[in-house]
Coordinates of C-alpha atoms in Angstrom, one line a residue:
M1 CA 46.4 -14.2 56.6
G2 CA 46.7 -11.0 54.6
H3 CA 50.2 -9.8 53.3
S4 CA 51.6 -6.4 53.5
V5 CA 53.7 -5.5 50.5
R6 CA 54.5 -2.4 48.4
S7 CA 51.1 -1.6 46.9
I8 CA 50.7 -1.2 43.1
S9 CA 47.0 -0.6 43.5
T10 CA 47.3 3.0 42.1
R11 CA 48.2 1.4 38.8
M12 CA 45.5 -1.1 38.7
S13 CA 41.8 -0.9 37.8
T14 CA 39.4 0.8 40.3
L15 CA 37.0 -2.1 39.8
P16 CA 37.2 -5.3 42.0
N17 CA 39.3 -7.9 40.1
A18 CA 40.8 -11.3 40.7
A19 CA 44.3 -10.0 41.1
F20 CA 43.2 -8.7 44.5
S21 CA 40.8 -11.3 45.4
I22 CA 40.7 -12.9 48.9
S23 CA 39.2 -16.1 50.4
L24 CA 37.2 -15.7 53.7
D25 CA 36.7 -18.8 55.9
C26 CA 33.8 -17.9 58.0
Q27 CA 31.7 -19.5 60.8
L28 CA 28.1 -18.4 60.8
D29 CA 25.2 -18.9 63.3
N30 CA 22.9 -21.4 61.8
V31 CA 19.9 -19.1 61.7
P32 CA 17.9 -17.6 58.8
G33 CA 19.3 -14.3 57.4
T34 CA 22.9 -14.7 58.6
L35 CA 24.3 -15.5 55.1
G36 CA 22.3 -12.7 53.6
R37 CA 23.7 -10.2 56.1
L38 CA 27.3 -11.5 55.3
C39 CA 26.8 -11.0 51.5
G40 CA 25.1 -7.6 52.1
A41 CA 28.1 -6.4 54.2
I42 CA 30.5 -7.4 51.6
G43 CA 28.6 -5.6 48.8
E44 CA 28.1 -2.5 50.9
A45 CA 31.9 -2.4 51.3
G46 CA 32.3 -2.6 47.5
G47 CA 33.4 -6.2 47.3
N48 CA 32.3 -8.5 44.5
I49 CA 31.6 -12.1 45.5
G50 CA 33.1 -14.5 43.0
A51 CA 32.3 -17.8 44.5
L52 CA 30.5 -19.4 47.5
D53 CA 31.5 -22.9 48.6
G54 CA 29.2 -25.4 50.1
F55 CA 27.9 -25.4 53.7
D56 CA 29.6 -27.5 56.4
V57 CA 26.8 -27.6 59.1
R58 CA 27.9 -28.3 62.6
G59 CA 24.8 -28.0 64.8
P60 CA 24.1 -24.4 65.8
V61 CA 26.8 -23.1 63.5
L62 CA 27.9 -23.6 59.9
R63 CA 31.1 -22.9 58.0
R64 CA 31.2 -21.2 54.6
S65 CA 34.1 -20.1 52.4
L66 CA 33.8 -17.1 50.0
V67 CA 35.9 -15.7 47.2
V68 CA 35.7 -11.9 47.2
H69 CA 37.1 -9.6 44.4
C70 CA 38.7 -6.5 45.8
R71 CA 40.1 -3.3 44.3
N72 CA 43.5 -3.2 46.1
E73 CA 45.1 -4.3 49.3
E74 CA 43.6 -1.5 51.4
H75 CA 40.2 -2.6 50.1
Q76 CA 40.9 -6.2 51.1
H77 CA 41.4 -5.1 54.7
A78 CA 38.3 -2.9 54.6
I79 CA 36.1 -5.9 53.5
V80 CA 37.6 -8.2 56.2
A81 CA 37.0 -5.5 58.8
A82 CA 33.3 -5.1 57.6
V83 CA 32.7 -8.8 58.0
Q84 CA 34.4 -9.0 61.4
K85 CA 31.9 -6.5 62.7
L86 CA 28.9 -8.6 62.0
D87 CA 27.0 -10.3 64.8
G88 CA 26.7 -14.0 64.3
V89 CA 29.8 -14.2 61.9
T90 CA 33.3 -15.1 62.8
V91 CA 36.2 -14.8 60.4
L92 CA 38.3 -17.9 61.1
D93 CA 40.9 -17.1 58.5
W94 CA 41.4 -15.1 55.3
W95 CA 44.1 -14.9 52.7
D96 CA 45.1 -13.1 49.6
R97 CA 44.5 -15.7 46.8
T98 CA 47.2 -14.3 44.5
F99 CA 49.9 -14.7 47.2
R100 CA 48.5 -18.2 47.9
M101 CA 48.8 -19.2 44.3
H102 CA 52.5 -18.2 44.3
E103 CA 53.5 -20.0 47.5
A104 CA 56.5 -22.3 46.8
G105 CA 56.3 -21.1 43.1
K106 CA 54.1 -22.1 40.2
I107 CA 56.2 -24.8 38.6
E108 CA 58.1 -28.0 39.5
V109 CA 60.4 -30.5 37.9
I110 CA 58.9 -34.0 37.3
S111 CA 60.6 -37.2 36.1
T112 CA 59.7 -38.8 32.8
A113 CA 61.6 -42.0 33.1
P114 CA 60.5 -44.8 35.5
V115 CA 62.9 -46.0 38.1
N116 CA 61.1 -49.1 39.6
D117 CA 63.9 -51.6 39.6
R118 CA 67.6 -52.2 39.0
D119 CA 67.2 -52.5 35.2
D120 CA 65.5 -49.1 35.1
L121 CA 68.2 -47.6 37.2
S122 CA 71.0 -49.0 35.1
M123 CA 69.5 -47.4 32.0
A124 CA 68.5 -44.0 33.5
Y125 CA 71.8 -43.7 35.3
T126 CA 74.9 -45.7 35.6
P127 CA 76.1 -47.6 33.8
G128 CA 73.7 -47.2 30.9
V129 CA 73.8 -43.3 30.8
A130 CA 77.5 -43.5 29.8
R131 CA 76.5 -44.8 26.5
I132 CA 74.4 -41.7 25.8
C133 CA 77.1 -39.4 27.1
T134 CA 79.7 -40.8 24.8
A135 CA 77.3 -40.7 21.8
I136 CA 76.7 -37.0 22.4
E137 CA 80.4 -36.4 22.8
K138 CA 80.9 -37.7 19.3
D139 CA 78.0 -35.8 17.9
P140 CA 76.8 -32.9 20.1
L141 CA 73.8 -32.4 17.9
L142 CA 72.4 -35.5 19.5
S143 CA 71.9 -33.5 22.7
H144 CA 68.8 -32.1 20.9
K145 CA 67.4 -35.6 20.8
Y146 CA 68.5 -37.4 24.0
T147 CA 68.4 -34.6 26.6
I148 CA 65.9 -32.0 27.8
R149 CA 67.2 -29.6 25.1
K150 CA 64.7 -31.1 22.8
N151 CA 61.8 -29.4 24.5
T152 CA 63.4 -26.9 27.0
V153 CA 63.8 -23.1 26.9
A154 CA 65.6 -20.9 29.3
I155 CA 63.7 -17.8 30.4
V156 CA 66.4 -15.4 31.2
S157 CA 66.0 -12.0 33.0
N158 CA 68.0 -9.6 35.1
G159 CA 64.8 -7.8 36.3
T160 CA 65.8 -4.4 35.0
A161 CA 62.5 -3.7 33.1
V162 CA 59.7 -5.7 34.5
L163 CA 56.3 -4.8 33.0
G164 CA 54.6 -2.1 35.0
L165 CA 57.2 -2.3 37.8
G166 CA 60.6 -1.2 36.3
D167 CA 63.9 -2.2 37.7
I168 CA 63.0 -4.5 40.6
G169 CA 66.0 -6.9 40.5
P170 CA 66.3 -10.6 39.7
E171 CA 64.6 -11.8 42.9
G172 CA 61.6 -9.5 42.3
A173 CA 61.4 -10.7 38.7
M174 CA 61.3 -14.3 39.5
P175 CA 57.5 -14.7 39.9
V176 CA 57.0 -13.2 36.3
M177 CA 59.5 -15.7 34.9
E178 CA 57.8 -18.6 36.7
G179 CA 54.5 -17.3 35.2
K180 CA 56.2 -17.3 31.8
A181 CA 57.2 -21.0 32.3
L182 CA 53.7 -21.8 33.3
L183 CA 52.3 -20.3 30.0
F184 CA 55.0 -22.0 27.9
K185 CA 53.8 -25.4 29.3
E186 CA 50.0 -24.7 29.4
F187 CA 49.9 -23.3 25.8
G188 CA 52.8 -24.7 23.9
G189 CA 53.8 -27.9 25.8
V190 CA 57.3 -26.4 26.2
N191 CA 59.3 -26.8 29.3
G192 CA 60.4 -23.3 30.3
F193 CA 63.0 -22.9 33.1
P194 CA 63.1 -19.4 34.8
I195 CA 66.6 -18.0 35.3
C196 CA 66.9 -14.6 36.9
I197 CA 70.5 -13.5 37.1
N198 CA 72.4 -10.8 39.1
A199 CA 73.8 -9.1 35.9
R200 CA 73.6 -5.5 35.1
T201 CA 75.6 -5.1 31.9
A202 CA 75.2 -6.5 28.4
D203 CA 78.6 -8.3 28.7
E204 CA 77.5 -10.0 31.9
V205 CA 74.2 -11.3 30.5
V206 CA 75.8 -12.4 27.1
D207 CA 78.5 -14.2 29.0
F208 CA 76.1 -16.0 31.2
V209 CA 73.7 -17.1 28.5
Q210 CA 76.5 -18.4 26.3
R211 CA 77.7 -20.5 29.2
I212 CA 74.3 -22.2 30.0
A213 CA 73.3 -22.6 26.3
P214 CA 74.3 -26.2 26.0
T215 CA 71.5 -27.1 28.4
F216 CA 68.7 -25.6 26.3
G217 CA 67.0 -25.8 23.0
G218 CA 66.2 -22.0 22.9
I219 CA 66.6 -18.8 24.9
N220 CA 63.7 -16.5 25.8
L221 CA 65.0 -13.1 27.0
E222 CA 62.6 -11.3 29.2
D223 CA 62.2 -7.9 31.1
I224 CA 65.7 -6.6 30.2
K225 CA 65.9 -2.9 29.8
A226 CA 66.7 -0.9 26.6
P227 CA 69.0 -0.2 25.0
E228 CA 71.0 -3.2 26.5
C229 CA 68.3 -5.7 25.3
F230 CA 69.0 -4.9 21.7
E231 CA 72.7 -5.5 22.0
I232 CA 72.3 -8.7 24.1
E233 CA 69.8 -10.3 21.6
E234 CA 72.0 -9.4 18.6
R235 CA 75.2 -10.8 20.1
L236 CA 73.5 -14.0 21.3
R237 CA 71.9 -14.6 18.0
A238 CA 75.3 -14.3 16.3
S239 CA 77.1 -16.6 18.7
L240 CA 74.6 -19.3 19.4
D241 CA 73.2 -22.1 17.3
I242 CA 69.8 -22.1 19.1
P243 CA 66.9 -19.6 18.7
V244 CA 67.2 -16.5 20.8
F245 CA 64.0 -14.4 21.2
H246 CA 63.3 -11.3 23.2
D247 CA 59.7 -11.6 23.9
D248 CA 59.2 -8.0 25.0
Q249 CA 60.3 -7.1 21.5
H250 CA 59.1 -9.7 19.1
G251 CA 56.2 -11.4 20.9
T252 CA 54.6 -7.9 21.2
A253 CA 55.3 -7.1 17.6
V254 CA 53.9 -10.4 16.3
V255 CA 50.5 -9.9 18.1
T256 CA 50.3 -6.3 17.2
L257 CA 50.7 -7.2 13.5
A258 CA 48.1 -9.9 13.8
A259 CA 45.6 -7.4 15.3
L260 CA 46.4 -4.9 12.6
W261 CA 45.8 -7.3 9.8
N262 CA 42.4 -8.2 11.2
S263 CA 41.6 -4.5 11.8
L264 CA 42.3 -3.8 8.2
K265 CA 39.7 -6.4 7.2
I266 CA 37.1 -4.3 9.2
T267 CA 38.1 -0.9 8.1
G268 CA 38.9 -1.7 4.5
K269 CA 42.2 0.1 4.6
K270 CA 45.4 -1.2 3.0
M271 CA 48.7 -1.8 4.7
E272 CA 50.7 0.2 2.1
D273 CA 48.5 3.3 2.6
L274 CA 48.7 3.4 6.4
T275 CA 50.5 5.9 8.6
V276 CA 51.1 4.4 12.0
V277 CA 52.1 6.4 15.1
I278 CA 53.9 4.4 17.8
A279 CA 54.1 5.8 21.3
G280 CA 57.1 4.5 23.1
V281 CA 60.3 3.6 21.2
G282 CA 61.8 1.1 23.6
A283 CA 62.1 -2.6 23.1
A284 CA 58.6 -3.2 22.0
G285 CA 58.1 0.0 20.0
V286 CA 61.3 -0.7 17.9
A287 CA 60.3 -4.3 17.3
I288 CA 56.7 -3.2 16.2
G289 CA 58.3 -0.7 13.8
K290 CA 60.5 -3.3 12.2
I291 CA 57.7 -5.9 11.8
L292 CA 55.3 -3.4 10.3
L293 CA 58.0 -2.3 7.9
N294 CA 58.6 -5.9 6.8
A295 CA 54.9 -6.3 6.4
G296 CA 54.8 -3.4 3.9
I297 CA 53.4 -0.6 6.0
G298 CA 53.2 2.8 4.4
D299 CA 55.0 4.8 7.1
V300 CA 55.7 4.7 10.8
I301 CA 56.3 7.6 13.2
G302 CA 57.7 6.9 16.6
C303 CA 57.4 9.2 19.7
D304 CA 59.4 9.1 22.9
R305 CA 59.3 11.4 25.9
V306 CA 61.0 14.1 23.9
G307 CA 58.6 13.9 20.9
A308 CA 58.8 12.5 17.4
I309 CA 61.8 10.4 16.2
Y310 CA 63.5 11.7 13.1
T311 CA 66.9 11.8 11.6
V312 CA 69.5 14.2 13.0
R313 CA 67.5 14.6 16.3
G314 CA 69.9 14.5 19.2
D315 CA 69.8 12.4 22.3
M316 CA 69.0 9.1 20.7
N317 CA 70.5 5.7 21.4
S318 CA 71.6 3.3 18.6
A319 CA 68.2 1.6 18.4
K320 CA 66.4 5.0 18.0
E321 CA 69.0 6.0 15.4
W322 CA 68.0 2.9 13.5
F323 CA 64.4 3.7 13.9
A324 CA 64.9 7.3 12.7
A325 CA 66.7 6.2 9.7
N326 CA 64.1 3.8 8.6
T327 CA 60.7 5.6 9.6
N328 CA 59.1 9.0 9.4
S329 CA 59.8 9.6 5.8
S330 CA 58.1 13.0 6.0
R331 CA 60.2 14.0 8.9
K332 CA 57.3 15.0 11.1
M333 CA 58.3 16.8 14.4
G334 CA 56.5 17.7 17.6
T335 CA 54.5 16.1 20.3
I336 CA 52.5 12.9 20.1
S337 CA 49.3 15.0 19.5
D338 CA 51.0 16.8 16.6
V339 CA 52.0 13.6 14.8
M340 CA 48.7 11.8 15.4
K341 CA 46.8 14.3 13.2
G342 CA 45.8 12.5 10.0
A343 CA 47.3 9.1 11.2
D344 CA 45.4 5.9 10.5
V345 CA 46.7 3.8 13.4
F346 CA 47.9 4.6 17.0
V347 CA 50.0 1.9 18.8
G348 CA 50.8 2.6 22.4
V349 CA 53.5 0.7 24.3
S350 CA 54.4 3.6 26.8
G351 CA 52.3 4.6 29.7
P352 CA 48.9 5.5 31.0
D353 CA 46.7 8.4 29.9
L354 CA 49.1 9.6 27.2
I355 CA 46.5 10.6 24.7
T356 CA 43.1 12.1 24.6
A357 CA 39.8 11.7 22.8
A358 CA 40.7 14.9 20.9
D359 CA 43.9 13.3 19.6
V360 CA 41.9 10.4 18.3
R361 CA 39.3 12.8 16.7
S362 CA 42.3 14.3 14.8
M363 CA 43.2 11.1 13.2
A364 CA 42.1 9.9 9.7
K365 CA 38.7 8.5 9.2
N366 CA 38.1 5.1 10.9
P367 CA 41.1 5.3 13.1
I368 CA 42.6 2.1 14.7
V369 CA 43.7 2.5 18.3
F370 CA 45.8 0.0 20.1
A371 CA 46.4 1.3 23.5
M372 CA 48.6 -1.6 25.0
A373 CA 50.3 -0.1 28.1
N374 CA 49.7 -2.4 31.1
P375 CA 48.1 -2.2 33.5
N376 CA 46.5 1.1 32.5
P377 CA 46.3 2.0 28.8
E378 CA 47.3 5.2 27.0
I379 CA 43.6 5.9 26.6
R380 CA 40.6 3.8 27.9
P381 CA 38.1 2.3 25.5
E382 CA 35.2 4.2 27.0
Q383 CA 37.0 7.5 26.1
V384 CA 37.0 6.7 22.4
D385 CA 33.6 5.0 22.2
G386 CA 32.2 6.1 18.8
L387 CA 35.4 7.6 17.7
A388 CA 37.7 4.6 16.9
A389 CA 36.7 2.0 14.3
V390 CA 38.7 -0.6 16.3
M391 CA 40.0 -0.2 19.8
A392 CA 42.3 -2.8 21.6
T393 CA 44.3 -2.9 24.7
G394 CA 46.5 -5.3 26.5
R395 CA 44.0 -6.0 29.3
S396 CA 41.7 -9.0 29.6
D397 CA 38.7 -7.0 31.0
Y398 CA 38.1 -5.2 27.7
P399 CA 37.4 -6.5 24.2
N400 CA 40.3 -7.2 21.8
Q401 CA 43.1 -8.2 24.2
I402 CA 46.5 -8.0 22.5
N403 CA 48.5 -10.5 24.5
N404 CA 51.9 -12.1 23.9
V405 CA 50.7 -15.4 25.1
L406 CA 49.1 -15.9 21.7
A407 CA 52.6 -15.8 20.2
F408 CA 55.6 -17.0 22.3
P409 CA 54.4 -20.6 23.2
G410 CA 53.7 -21.4 19.6
I411 CA 56.7 -19.7 18.2
F412 CA 59.1 -21.7 20.4
R413 CA 56.9 -24.9 19.9
G414 CA 57.5 -24.5 16.2
A415 CA 61.1 -23.6 16.5
L416 CA 61.9 -26.6 18.6
D417 CA 59.9 -29.0 16.5
A418 CA 61.9 -27.8 13.5
Q419 CA 65.2 -27.9 15.4
A420 CA 65.6 -24.3 14.3
T421 CA 68.9 -22.6 14.9
D422 CA 67.4 -19.0 14.7
I423 CA 64.1 -17.2 14.7
T424 CA 63.8 -15.4 11.4
E425 CA 61.6 -12.4 10.3
N426 CA 59.6 -14.8 8.1
M427 CA 58.9 -17.0 11.1
K428 CA 57.5 -14.0 13.0
L429 CA 55.4 -13.0 10.0
A430 CA 54.1 -16.5 9.7
A431 CA 53.2 -16.6 13.5
A432 CA 51.3 -13.3 13.1
K433 CA 49.3 -14.6 10.1
A434 CA 48.4 -17.7 12.0
I435 CA 47.2 -15.7 14.9
A436 CA 45.2 -13.5 12.7
D437 CA 43.7 -16.4 10.7
S438 CA 42.6 -18.0 13.9
V439 CA 39.7 -15.5 13.9
S440 CA 37.4 -16.6 11.1
D441 CA 35.6 -14.1 8.8
D442 CA 32.3 -15.0 10.4
E443 CA 33.6 -14.4 13.9
L444 CA 35.5 -11.2 13.0
T445 CA 33.9 -7.9 14.4
E446 CA 35.3 -4.6 15.6
D447 CA 35.1 -6.1 19.1
N448 CA 36.7 -9.4 18.2
I449 CA 39.8 -9.0 16.2
M450 CA 41.9 -11.5 18.3
P451 CA 41.4 -15.1 19.3
S452 CA 40.9 -16.1 22.9
V453 CA 44.2 -16.4 24.8
F454 CA 42.7 -19.7 26.2
D455 CA 42.2 -21.2 22.8
R456 CA 44.9 -23.9 22.7
S457 CA 44.5 -24.4 19.0
V458 CA 46.1 -21.0 18.3
S459 CA 49.5 -22.1 19.7
M460 CA 49.4 -25.2 17.6
A461 CA 48.5 -23.2 14.4
V462 CA 51.3 -20.8 15.1
A463 CA 53.8 -23.7 15.8
A464 CA 53.0 -25.3 12.5
A465 CA 53.4 -22.0 10.6
V466 CA 56.7 -21.2 12.3
A467 CA 58.2 -24.7 11.7
K468 CA 57.3 -24.5 8.0
A469 CA 58.8 -21.0 7.8
A470 CA 62.0 -22.2 9.5
I471 CA 62.4 -25.0 6.9
A472 CA 61.7 -22.6 4.0
D473 CA 64.3 -20.1 5.4
G474 CA 66.9 -22.8 5.8
V475 CA 67.4 -22.5 9.6
S476 CA 66.0 -25.9 10.4
R477 CA 68.3 -28.9 11.2
L478 CA 65.5 -31.0 9.6
S479 CA 65.9 -29.3 6.2

């Protein structure tokens, strides 16, 4: 049946969507018009039928299952109530399809070695396994060949900054980390293991990850709040000999740069001439600023809740102080609206409805707008129709989705293939270029600057580029 949980519908689209879809198992009188009345009632209640299963006729009645997209949880119940009122229709059962998908989790462990007889057992376990153990004892690097380290990444979170939800704790964060593991496997062939920990401080997280590191070939940090996330990643990169990658920072930065490179092909602008305004100077905003600087951007101006980031401004953490020292060369001050005037690019990684159409009009000719806040962007595409030369969001229901799934599976695939000890800036730039190049010149339009997130070839192209960069940078055990 339906589930009652803390609703987040106010932050979701007002249109029916799969995230709030339900399945209806209905019994209908086997007479003409009953199915039509059922579909009509759903439509009148604002539901969108996504699928109709086949009939199961049982004499005077028939059974039919329907998938209905709804707006939110309240809408789910309203649609069920509308169907229950129909004569000749009985709702036998209904369920929230998203909750059903998550039952018992979204991943599992499978064995890769046969155990069909005594010989198999003696090699996979005792006594044969002792030979592998002693070989690794003598040469610990063999663990990257003869254990799951070769293809396994730890997805570590303390649940303090879950996208769109905030600090919801490790248990609440677990479905997101499971989803991340699912995407690692689907798009990169990487085994990701979700590890949500009861740790609040940087010291606790660093200590934990250092202790589990011998099991994994890489560490993907996820949904850890700023500024602790910066310190945690920096300390782990210095202390471990496996790649450590905070996806909220660098995955977002990689796909943003890829989108910008392709946008420049459309607008004819040059990277070194651009002024970019970044709304939100947390984990993602700082990393985007860094990768844009490394790519040769003209200038970057960051804005937080207080306003523009500039040197000697008070109330800034160490990450923002670095940002201030390396950006905003003209020391612009004021609100987001103030600094957007004359800017070429807006990148939003903050919150919904932050800017207006008037702000976009104040930008330079042919402005590029990346409103990437999820689930609701800083400004919706329909509000800048005809104003922005290129408009992109983080959502799948608008053109030009800028999504991390284009980056992190391939980045870790390449790092693991190269047996990399780190993920360098050049490896990130190589990943961004591979993503951008996945959209051919013939395919490139203002509504198609990014490849499809379902195109498996993108991850493989990213992996190859990242592995090559790792070898060139001297961080590969193969070089």
